[in-house]
Coordinates of C-alpha atoms and ligand atoms in Angstrom, one line a residue:
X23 CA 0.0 0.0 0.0
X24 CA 1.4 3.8 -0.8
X25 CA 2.5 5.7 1.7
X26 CA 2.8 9.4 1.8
X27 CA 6.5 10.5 3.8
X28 CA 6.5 14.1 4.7
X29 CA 9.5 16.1 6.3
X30 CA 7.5 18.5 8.2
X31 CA 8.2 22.2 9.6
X32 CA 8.8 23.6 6.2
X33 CA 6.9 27.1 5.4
X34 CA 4.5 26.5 2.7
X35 CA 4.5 29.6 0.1
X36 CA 2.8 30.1 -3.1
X37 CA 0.0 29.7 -5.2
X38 CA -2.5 27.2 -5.7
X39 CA -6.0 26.4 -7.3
X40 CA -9.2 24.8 -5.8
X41 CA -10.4 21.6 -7.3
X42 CA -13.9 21.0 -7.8
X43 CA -16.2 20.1 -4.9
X44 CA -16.4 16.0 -4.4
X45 CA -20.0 16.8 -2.6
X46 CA -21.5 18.9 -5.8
X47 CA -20.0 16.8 -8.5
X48 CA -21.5 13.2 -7.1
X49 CA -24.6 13.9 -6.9
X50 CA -24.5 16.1 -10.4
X51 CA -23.2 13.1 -12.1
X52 CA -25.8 11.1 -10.6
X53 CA -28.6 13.6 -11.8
X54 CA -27.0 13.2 -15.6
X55 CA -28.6 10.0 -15.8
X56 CA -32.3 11.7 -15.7
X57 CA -31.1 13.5 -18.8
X58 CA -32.1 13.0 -22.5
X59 CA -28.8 14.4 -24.0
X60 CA -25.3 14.8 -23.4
X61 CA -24.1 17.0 -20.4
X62 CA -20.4 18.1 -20.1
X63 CA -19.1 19.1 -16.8
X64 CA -16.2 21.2 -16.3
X65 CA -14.0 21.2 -13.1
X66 CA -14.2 17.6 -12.2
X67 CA -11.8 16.5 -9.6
X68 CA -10.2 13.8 -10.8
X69 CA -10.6 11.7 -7.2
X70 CA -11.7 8.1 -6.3
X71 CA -14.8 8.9 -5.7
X72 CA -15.3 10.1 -9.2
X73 CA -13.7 7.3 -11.1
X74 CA -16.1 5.0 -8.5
X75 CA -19.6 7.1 -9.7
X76 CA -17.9 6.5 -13.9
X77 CA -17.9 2.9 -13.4
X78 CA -21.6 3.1 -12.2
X79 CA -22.8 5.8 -15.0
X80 CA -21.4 3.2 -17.4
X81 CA -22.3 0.1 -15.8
X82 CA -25.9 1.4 -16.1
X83 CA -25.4 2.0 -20.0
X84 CA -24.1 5.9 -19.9
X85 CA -21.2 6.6 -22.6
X86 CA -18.5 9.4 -20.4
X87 CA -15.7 10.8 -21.9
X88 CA -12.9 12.6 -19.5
X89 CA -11.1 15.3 -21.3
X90 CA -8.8 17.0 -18.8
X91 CA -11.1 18.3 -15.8
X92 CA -14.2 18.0 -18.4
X93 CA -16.1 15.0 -18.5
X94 CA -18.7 14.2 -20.4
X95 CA -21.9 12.0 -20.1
X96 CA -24.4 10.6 -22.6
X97 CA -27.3 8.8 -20.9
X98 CA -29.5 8.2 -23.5
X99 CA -28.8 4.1 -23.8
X100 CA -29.3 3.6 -20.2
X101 CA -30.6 0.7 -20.3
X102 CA -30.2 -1.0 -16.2
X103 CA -31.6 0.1 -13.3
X104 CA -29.4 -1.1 -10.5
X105 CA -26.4 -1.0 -9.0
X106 CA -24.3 -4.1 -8.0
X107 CA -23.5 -4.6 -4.0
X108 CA -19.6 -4.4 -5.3
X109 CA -20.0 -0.9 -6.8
X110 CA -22.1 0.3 -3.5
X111 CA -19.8 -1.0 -1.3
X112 CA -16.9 1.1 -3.2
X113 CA -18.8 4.1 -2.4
X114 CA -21.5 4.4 0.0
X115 CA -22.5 7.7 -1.2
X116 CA -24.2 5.7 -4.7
X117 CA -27.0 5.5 -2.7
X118 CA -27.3 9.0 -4.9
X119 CA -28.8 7.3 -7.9
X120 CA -31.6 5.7 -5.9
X121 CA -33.3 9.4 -6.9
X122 CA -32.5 9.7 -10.3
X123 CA -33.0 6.1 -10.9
X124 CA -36.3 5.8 -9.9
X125 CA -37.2 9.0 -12.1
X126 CA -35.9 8.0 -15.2
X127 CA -36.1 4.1 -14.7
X128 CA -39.4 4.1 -12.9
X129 CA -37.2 1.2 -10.4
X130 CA -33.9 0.9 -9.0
X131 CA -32.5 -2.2 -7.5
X132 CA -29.0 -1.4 -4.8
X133 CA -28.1 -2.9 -2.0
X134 CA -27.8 -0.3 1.8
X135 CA -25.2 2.0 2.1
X136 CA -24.4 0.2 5.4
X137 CA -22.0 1.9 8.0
X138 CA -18.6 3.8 7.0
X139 CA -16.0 4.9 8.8
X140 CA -17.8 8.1 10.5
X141 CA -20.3 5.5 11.7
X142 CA -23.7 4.3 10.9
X143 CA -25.2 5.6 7.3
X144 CA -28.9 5.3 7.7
X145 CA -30.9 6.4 5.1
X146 CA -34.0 6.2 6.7
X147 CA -34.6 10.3 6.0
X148 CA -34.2 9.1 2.2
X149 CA -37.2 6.2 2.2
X150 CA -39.5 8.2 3.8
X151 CA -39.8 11.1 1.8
X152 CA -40.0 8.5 -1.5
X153 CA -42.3 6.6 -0.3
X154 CA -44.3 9.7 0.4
X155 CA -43.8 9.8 -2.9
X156 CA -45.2 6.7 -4.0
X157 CA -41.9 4.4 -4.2
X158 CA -42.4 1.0 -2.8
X159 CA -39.5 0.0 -0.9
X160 CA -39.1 -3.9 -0.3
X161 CA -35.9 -3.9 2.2
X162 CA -34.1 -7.3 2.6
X163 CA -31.1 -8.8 3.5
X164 CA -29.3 -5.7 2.8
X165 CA -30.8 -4.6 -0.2
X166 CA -32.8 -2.3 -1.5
X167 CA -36.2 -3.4 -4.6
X168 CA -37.9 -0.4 -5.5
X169 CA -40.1 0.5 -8.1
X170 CA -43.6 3.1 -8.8
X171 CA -46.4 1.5 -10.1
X172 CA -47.9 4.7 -11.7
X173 CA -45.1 6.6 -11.6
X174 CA -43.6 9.4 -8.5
X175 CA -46.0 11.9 -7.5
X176 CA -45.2 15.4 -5.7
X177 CA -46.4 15.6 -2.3
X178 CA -44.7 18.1 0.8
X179 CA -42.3 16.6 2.8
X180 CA -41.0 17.7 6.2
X181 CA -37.3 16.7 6.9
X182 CA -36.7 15.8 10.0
X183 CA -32.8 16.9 9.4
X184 CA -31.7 18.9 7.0
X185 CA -29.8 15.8 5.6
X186 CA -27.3 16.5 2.5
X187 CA -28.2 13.1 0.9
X188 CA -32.1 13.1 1.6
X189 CA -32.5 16.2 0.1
X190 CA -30.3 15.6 -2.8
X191 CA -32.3 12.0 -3.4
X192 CA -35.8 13.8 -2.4
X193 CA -34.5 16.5 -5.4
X194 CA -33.7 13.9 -8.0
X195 CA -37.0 11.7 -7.1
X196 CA -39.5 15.6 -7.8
X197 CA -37.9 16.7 -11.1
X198 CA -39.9 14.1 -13.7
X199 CA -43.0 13.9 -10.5
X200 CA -46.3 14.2 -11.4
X201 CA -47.2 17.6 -9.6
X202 CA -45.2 19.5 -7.1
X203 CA -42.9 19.0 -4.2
X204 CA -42.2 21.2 -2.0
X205 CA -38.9 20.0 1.1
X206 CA -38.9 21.8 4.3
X207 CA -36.3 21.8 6.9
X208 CA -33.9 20.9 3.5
X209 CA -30.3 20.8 3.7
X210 CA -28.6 24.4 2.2
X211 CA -25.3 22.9 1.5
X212 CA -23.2 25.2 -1.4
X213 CA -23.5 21.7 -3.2
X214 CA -27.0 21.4 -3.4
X215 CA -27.6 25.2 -4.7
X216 CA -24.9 23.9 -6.9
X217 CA -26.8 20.6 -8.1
X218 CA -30.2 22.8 -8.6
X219 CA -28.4 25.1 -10.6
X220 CA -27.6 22.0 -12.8
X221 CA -30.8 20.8 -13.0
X222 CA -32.5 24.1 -13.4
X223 CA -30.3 24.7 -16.2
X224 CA -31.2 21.3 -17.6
X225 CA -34.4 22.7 -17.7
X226 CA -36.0 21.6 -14.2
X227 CA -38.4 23.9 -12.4
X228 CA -36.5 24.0 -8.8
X229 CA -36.9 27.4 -6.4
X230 CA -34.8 27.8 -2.7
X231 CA -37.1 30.1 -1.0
X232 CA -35.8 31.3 1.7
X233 CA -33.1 28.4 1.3
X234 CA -34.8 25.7 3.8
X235 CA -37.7 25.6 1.6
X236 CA -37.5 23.4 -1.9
X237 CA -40.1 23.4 -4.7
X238 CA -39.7 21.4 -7.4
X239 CA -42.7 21.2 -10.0
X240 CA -42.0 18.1 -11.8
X241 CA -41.4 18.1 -15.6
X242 CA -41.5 15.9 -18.6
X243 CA -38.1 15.5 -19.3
X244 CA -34.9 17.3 -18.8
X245 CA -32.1 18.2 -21.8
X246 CA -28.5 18.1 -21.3
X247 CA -26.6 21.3 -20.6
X248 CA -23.0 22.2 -19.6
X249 CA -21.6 23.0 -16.4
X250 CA -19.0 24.4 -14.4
X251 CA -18.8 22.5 -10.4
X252 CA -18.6 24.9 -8.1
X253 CA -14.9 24.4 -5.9
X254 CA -14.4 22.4 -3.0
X255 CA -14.6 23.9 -0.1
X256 CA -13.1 21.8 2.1
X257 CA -10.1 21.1 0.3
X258 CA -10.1 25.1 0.9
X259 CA -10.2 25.3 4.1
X260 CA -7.8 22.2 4.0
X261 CA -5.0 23.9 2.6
X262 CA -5.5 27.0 5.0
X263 CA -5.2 25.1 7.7
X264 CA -1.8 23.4 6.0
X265 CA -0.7 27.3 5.8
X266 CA -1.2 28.2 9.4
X267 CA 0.7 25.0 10.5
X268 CA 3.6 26.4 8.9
X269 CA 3.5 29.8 9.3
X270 CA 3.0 30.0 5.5
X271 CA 1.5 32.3 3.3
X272 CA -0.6 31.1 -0.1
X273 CA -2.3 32.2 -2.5
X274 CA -5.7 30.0 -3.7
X275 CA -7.7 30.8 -6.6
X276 CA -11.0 29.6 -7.4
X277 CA -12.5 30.0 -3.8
X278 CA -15.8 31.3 -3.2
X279 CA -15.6 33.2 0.2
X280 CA -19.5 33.1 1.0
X281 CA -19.0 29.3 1.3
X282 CA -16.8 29.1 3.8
X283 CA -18.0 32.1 5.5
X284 CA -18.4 30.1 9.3
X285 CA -14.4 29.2 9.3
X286 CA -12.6 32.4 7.8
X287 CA -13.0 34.0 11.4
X288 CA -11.6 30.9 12.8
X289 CA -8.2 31.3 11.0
X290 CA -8.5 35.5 11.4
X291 CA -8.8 34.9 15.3
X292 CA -5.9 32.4 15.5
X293 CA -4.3 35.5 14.1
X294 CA -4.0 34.4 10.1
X295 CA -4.6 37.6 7.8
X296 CA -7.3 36.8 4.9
X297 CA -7.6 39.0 1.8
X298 CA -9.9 37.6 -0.8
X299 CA -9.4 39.6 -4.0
X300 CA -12.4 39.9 -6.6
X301 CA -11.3 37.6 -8.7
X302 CA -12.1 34.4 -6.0
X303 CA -8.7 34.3 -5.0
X304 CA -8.3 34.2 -1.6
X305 CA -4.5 35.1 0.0
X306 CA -3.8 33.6 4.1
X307 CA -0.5 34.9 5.8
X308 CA 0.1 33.0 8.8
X309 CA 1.5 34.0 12.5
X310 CA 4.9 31.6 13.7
X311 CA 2.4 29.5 16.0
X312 CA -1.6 30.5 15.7
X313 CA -3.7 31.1 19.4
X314 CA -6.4 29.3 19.4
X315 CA -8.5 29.3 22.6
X316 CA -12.3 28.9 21.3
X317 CA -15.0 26.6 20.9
X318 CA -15.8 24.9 17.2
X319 CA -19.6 23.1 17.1
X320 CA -20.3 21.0 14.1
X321 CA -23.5 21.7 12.3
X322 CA -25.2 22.2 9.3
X323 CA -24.5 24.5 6.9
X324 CA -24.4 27.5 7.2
X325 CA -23.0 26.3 10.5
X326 CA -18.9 24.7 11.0
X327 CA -19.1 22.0 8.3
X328 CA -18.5 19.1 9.7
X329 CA -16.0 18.1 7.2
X330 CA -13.6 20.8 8.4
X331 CA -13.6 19.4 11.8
X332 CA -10.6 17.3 11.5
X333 CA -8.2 19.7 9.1
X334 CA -8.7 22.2 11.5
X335 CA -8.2 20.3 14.5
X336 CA -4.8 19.8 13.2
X337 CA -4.0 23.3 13.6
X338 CA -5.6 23.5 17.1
X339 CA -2.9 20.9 18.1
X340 CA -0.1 23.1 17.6
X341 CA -1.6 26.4 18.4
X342 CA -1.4 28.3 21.5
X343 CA -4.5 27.7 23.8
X344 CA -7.4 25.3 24.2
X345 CA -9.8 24.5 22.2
X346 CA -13.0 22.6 22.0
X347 CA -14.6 20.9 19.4
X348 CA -18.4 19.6 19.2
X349 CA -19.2 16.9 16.6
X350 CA -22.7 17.0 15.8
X351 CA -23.7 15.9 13.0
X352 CA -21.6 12.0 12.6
X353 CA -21.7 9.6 15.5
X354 CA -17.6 8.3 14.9
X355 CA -16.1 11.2 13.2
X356 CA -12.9 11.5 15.8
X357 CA -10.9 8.5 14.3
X358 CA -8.2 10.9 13.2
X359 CA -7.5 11.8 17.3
X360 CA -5.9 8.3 18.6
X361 CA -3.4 9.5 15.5
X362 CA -2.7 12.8 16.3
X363 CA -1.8 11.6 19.7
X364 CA 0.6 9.6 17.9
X365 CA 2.9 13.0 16.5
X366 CA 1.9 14.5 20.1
X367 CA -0.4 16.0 20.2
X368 CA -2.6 16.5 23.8
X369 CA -6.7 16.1 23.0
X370 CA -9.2 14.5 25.5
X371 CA -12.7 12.7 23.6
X372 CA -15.1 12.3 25.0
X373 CA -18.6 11.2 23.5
X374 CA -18.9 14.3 20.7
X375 CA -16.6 16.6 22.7
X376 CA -13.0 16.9 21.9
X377 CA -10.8 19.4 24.3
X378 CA -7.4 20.2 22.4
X379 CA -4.5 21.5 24.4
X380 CA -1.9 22.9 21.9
X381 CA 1.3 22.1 22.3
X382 CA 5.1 23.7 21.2
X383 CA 5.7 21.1 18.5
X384 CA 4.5 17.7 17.2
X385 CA 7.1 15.1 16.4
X386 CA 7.1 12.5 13.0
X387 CA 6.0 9.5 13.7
X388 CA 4.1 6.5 11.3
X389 CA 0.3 6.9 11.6
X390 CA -2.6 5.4 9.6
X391 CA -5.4 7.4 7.5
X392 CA -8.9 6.1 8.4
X393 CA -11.4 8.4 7.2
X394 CA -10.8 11.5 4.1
X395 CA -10.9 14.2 6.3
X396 CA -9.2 12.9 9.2
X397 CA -6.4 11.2 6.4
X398 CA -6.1 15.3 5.9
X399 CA -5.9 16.0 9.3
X400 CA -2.7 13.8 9.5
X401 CA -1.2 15.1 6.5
X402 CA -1.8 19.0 8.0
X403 CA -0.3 17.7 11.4
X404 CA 2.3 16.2 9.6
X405 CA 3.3 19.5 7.8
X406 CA 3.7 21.2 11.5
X407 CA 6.1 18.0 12.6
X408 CA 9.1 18.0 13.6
X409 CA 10.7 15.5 11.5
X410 CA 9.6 12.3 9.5
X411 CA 5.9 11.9 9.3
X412 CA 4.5 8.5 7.1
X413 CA 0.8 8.6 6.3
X414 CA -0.7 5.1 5.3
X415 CA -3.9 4.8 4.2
X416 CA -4.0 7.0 1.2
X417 CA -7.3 5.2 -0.2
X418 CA -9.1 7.5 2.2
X419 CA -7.5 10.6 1.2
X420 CA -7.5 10.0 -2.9
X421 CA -11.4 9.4 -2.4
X422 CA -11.3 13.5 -2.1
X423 CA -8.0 15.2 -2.6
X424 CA -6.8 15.3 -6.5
X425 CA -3.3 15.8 -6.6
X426 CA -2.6 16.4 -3.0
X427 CA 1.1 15.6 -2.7
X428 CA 1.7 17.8 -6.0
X429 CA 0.0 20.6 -4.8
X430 CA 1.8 20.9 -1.6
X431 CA 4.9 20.3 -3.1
X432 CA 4.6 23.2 -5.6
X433 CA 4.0 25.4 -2.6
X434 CA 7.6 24.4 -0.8
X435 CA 6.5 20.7 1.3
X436 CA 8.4 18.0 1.6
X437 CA 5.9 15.5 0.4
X438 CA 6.5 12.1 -1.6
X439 CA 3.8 9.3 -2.3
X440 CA 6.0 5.8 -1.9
Ligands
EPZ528 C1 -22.9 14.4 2.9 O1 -23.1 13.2 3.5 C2 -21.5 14.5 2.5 N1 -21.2 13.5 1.5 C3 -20.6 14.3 3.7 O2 -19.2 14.5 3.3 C4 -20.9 15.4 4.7 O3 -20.1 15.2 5.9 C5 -22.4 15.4 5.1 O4 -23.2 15.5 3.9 C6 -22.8 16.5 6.0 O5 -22.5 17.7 5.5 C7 -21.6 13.7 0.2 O6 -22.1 14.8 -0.1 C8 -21.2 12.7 -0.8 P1 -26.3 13.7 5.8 P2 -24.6 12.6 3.9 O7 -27.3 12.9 5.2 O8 -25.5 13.0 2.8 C9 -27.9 11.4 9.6 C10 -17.0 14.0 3.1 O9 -16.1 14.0 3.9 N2 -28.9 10.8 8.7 O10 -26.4 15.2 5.9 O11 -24.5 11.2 4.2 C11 -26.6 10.8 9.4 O12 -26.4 9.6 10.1 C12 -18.3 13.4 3.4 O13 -16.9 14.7 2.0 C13 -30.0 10.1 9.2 O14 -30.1 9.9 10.4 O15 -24.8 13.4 5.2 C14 -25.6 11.9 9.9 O16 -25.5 11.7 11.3 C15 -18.3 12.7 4.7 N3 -30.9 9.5 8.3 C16 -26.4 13.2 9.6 O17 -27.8 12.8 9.4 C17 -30.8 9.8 6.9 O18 -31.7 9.3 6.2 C18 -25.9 14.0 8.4 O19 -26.0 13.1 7.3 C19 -29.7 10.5 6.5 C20 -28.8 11.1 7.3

């Protein structure tokens, strides 16, 4: 298995660009499936994940094409409507096409997401709200028989949480729905505006009012279109984090400030100065050793995303203070501290409460990636280390990150992939 080996306490300087969000372009390629002509998509991370959701576009008879970052997908033979248990099991977020397959197939046939590393995946949010619908959900021995007998009808559906997936399966389900849907209490994620935007432009009839509010009047069929993925906000706030580890300064283009609006103040109060210039670039100089005496809670957006827990843990580890992180929104989603403690650093869990007590310096040592964002965390940590740091695991971290060891190499790491 590769291994990344990183000689840490080197200043990161320079200049970098955002990839494409992971979380907008999954469930946009998913959505490509309810179209009747080609859609090319511009800005696709080349990541795991990705290459995982092109083996399931073309199991199910979709033609793709990847030219650079644009890819390209012609569903018009799709010709199967499910998805085999070794496909689902690569990615648990496939449960995605359960939505669009049921629109455009009328059925869908995939097995349950089951748990993942961050803890148990239900989906029960998801059923509901289709078989409000009109799905009919047989659930045995793991998997998942559906099917409409006279089709999806709109109806008005209450979320119990604003759920990322739900919503985004609730979305895909409305858009070819006799009648008119309207989602309360529905996740705001940047991604979803981002997917709606798609479909809208696909020639759906989807309106955010007042952003918790969905209404989607269902259509008779959508056209392709092309589109530009919005970029990934975590891998932005990733990368600031890897700057204020090292007292660095960079430069990242292709950020969109207003999406990571909850954690800019977090880097500006451990004394990092942000400039974001008009043309989404955003510029982070870094203090010698950031303070950081606060507490971070976990929750939907626009709330501390959840995926930024662990990157910016990293940098509480080293920083000058306490802090205290609440995890809200996942069950298991401190995997990445039993490693931390590993390179030194001083953090007490407890339930969904993490107290971090920064220390001087983190030393090297061999620890093991177990989720994507806490894989990150390590790598961030290991950037801060004093000395040899070896990150195993690096199927976790490709799942999100393109390019990750090049990128920080171009801005002055010590980084190789072995
Ligand atoms: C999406 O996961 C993202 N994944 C996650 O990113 C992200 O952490 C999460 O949203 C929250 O923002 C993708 O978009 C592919 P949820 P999702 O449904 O849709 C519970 C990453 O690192 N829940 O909002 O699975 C669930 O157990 C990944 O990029 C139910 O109880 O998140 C969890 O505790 C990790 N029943 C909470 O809601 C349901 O039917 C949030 O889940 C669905 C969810």
């Amino acid at each position: 298995m590769s291994e990344l080996i990183i000689e840490g306490s080197r200043r990161l300087e320079g200049e970098l660009t955002i990839q494409g969000a992971k979380n907008s372009i999954l469930p946009i390629l998913a959505a490509c499936i309810i179209c009747k002509d080609e859609c090319i998509i511009h800005n696709c991370p080349r990541i795991s994940d990705v290459d995982v959701t092109i083996k399931v576009l073309n199991y199910l008879g979709c033609k793709t094409v990847f030219e650079g970052n644009s890819l390209i997908v012609d569903s018009r033979n799709i010709f199967k409507n499910d998805i085999p248990d070794f496909l689902m099991r690569e990615m648990r977020s496939s449960i995605i096409f359960l939505g669009a397959l049921v629109s455009v197939m009328g059925k869908a046939k995939l097995c349950l997401p089951g748990g993942c590393e961050l803890g148990p995946r239900p989906i029960d949010l998801h059923l509901d709200g289709l078989r409000q619908m009109g799905l009919i959900v047989n659930e045995s021995h793991g998997a998942l028989d559906c099917e409409t007998v006279s089709g999806l009808r709109g109806c008005n559906i209450a979320l119990s949480f604003p759920s990322v997936g739900a919503t985004e399966n609730l979305i895909l389900a409305a858009i070819l729905a006799k009648g008119t849907t309207v989602i309360t209490n529905a996740a705001k994620e940047p991604e979803i505006v981002d997917l709606t935007n798609f479909l809208n432009k696909c020639g759906a009839k989807i309106t955010c009012c007042g952003d918790s509010t969905i209404i989607i009047e269902g259509v008779s069929s959508l056209h392709g279109t092309e589109h530009t993925v919005i970029p990934d906000r975590i891998v932005t706030i990733t990368y600031m984090a890897a700057s204020a580890v090292t007292a660095g300064s960079l430069i990242l283009n292709n950020v969109l400030e207003e999406n990571i609006s909850s954690a800019i103040p977090i880097f500006e109060e451990a004394g990092c100065i942000i400039k974001i210039s008009k043309g989404n670039s955003l510029k982070i100089d870094s203090p010698a050793r950031p303070y950081f005496n606060r507490l971070i809670r976990t929750m939907p957006y626009p709330g501390f995303p959840t995926d930024a827990q662990a990157p910016v843990m990293a940098m509480t580890t080293i920083a000058d203070g306490t802090s205290m992180f609440v995890e809200n929104i996942f069950s298991n989603r401190y995997k990445h501290v039993g490693e931390l403690l590993r390179l030194g650093a001083d953090i007490k869990v407890e339930d969904k409460v993490a107290i971090v007590d920064g220390v001087k310096r983190l030393s090297g040592a061999k620890v093991q990636a177990m989720d994507l964002r806490g894989g990150a965390s390590l790598v961030v940590a290991g950037l801060s280390a004093e000395g040899r740091t070896v990150v195993g695991g690096l199927n976790h971290l490709d799942r999100g990150y393109e390019c990750l060891e090049d990128n920080l190499k171009s801005v002055g790491a010590s980084i190789r992939r072995v």
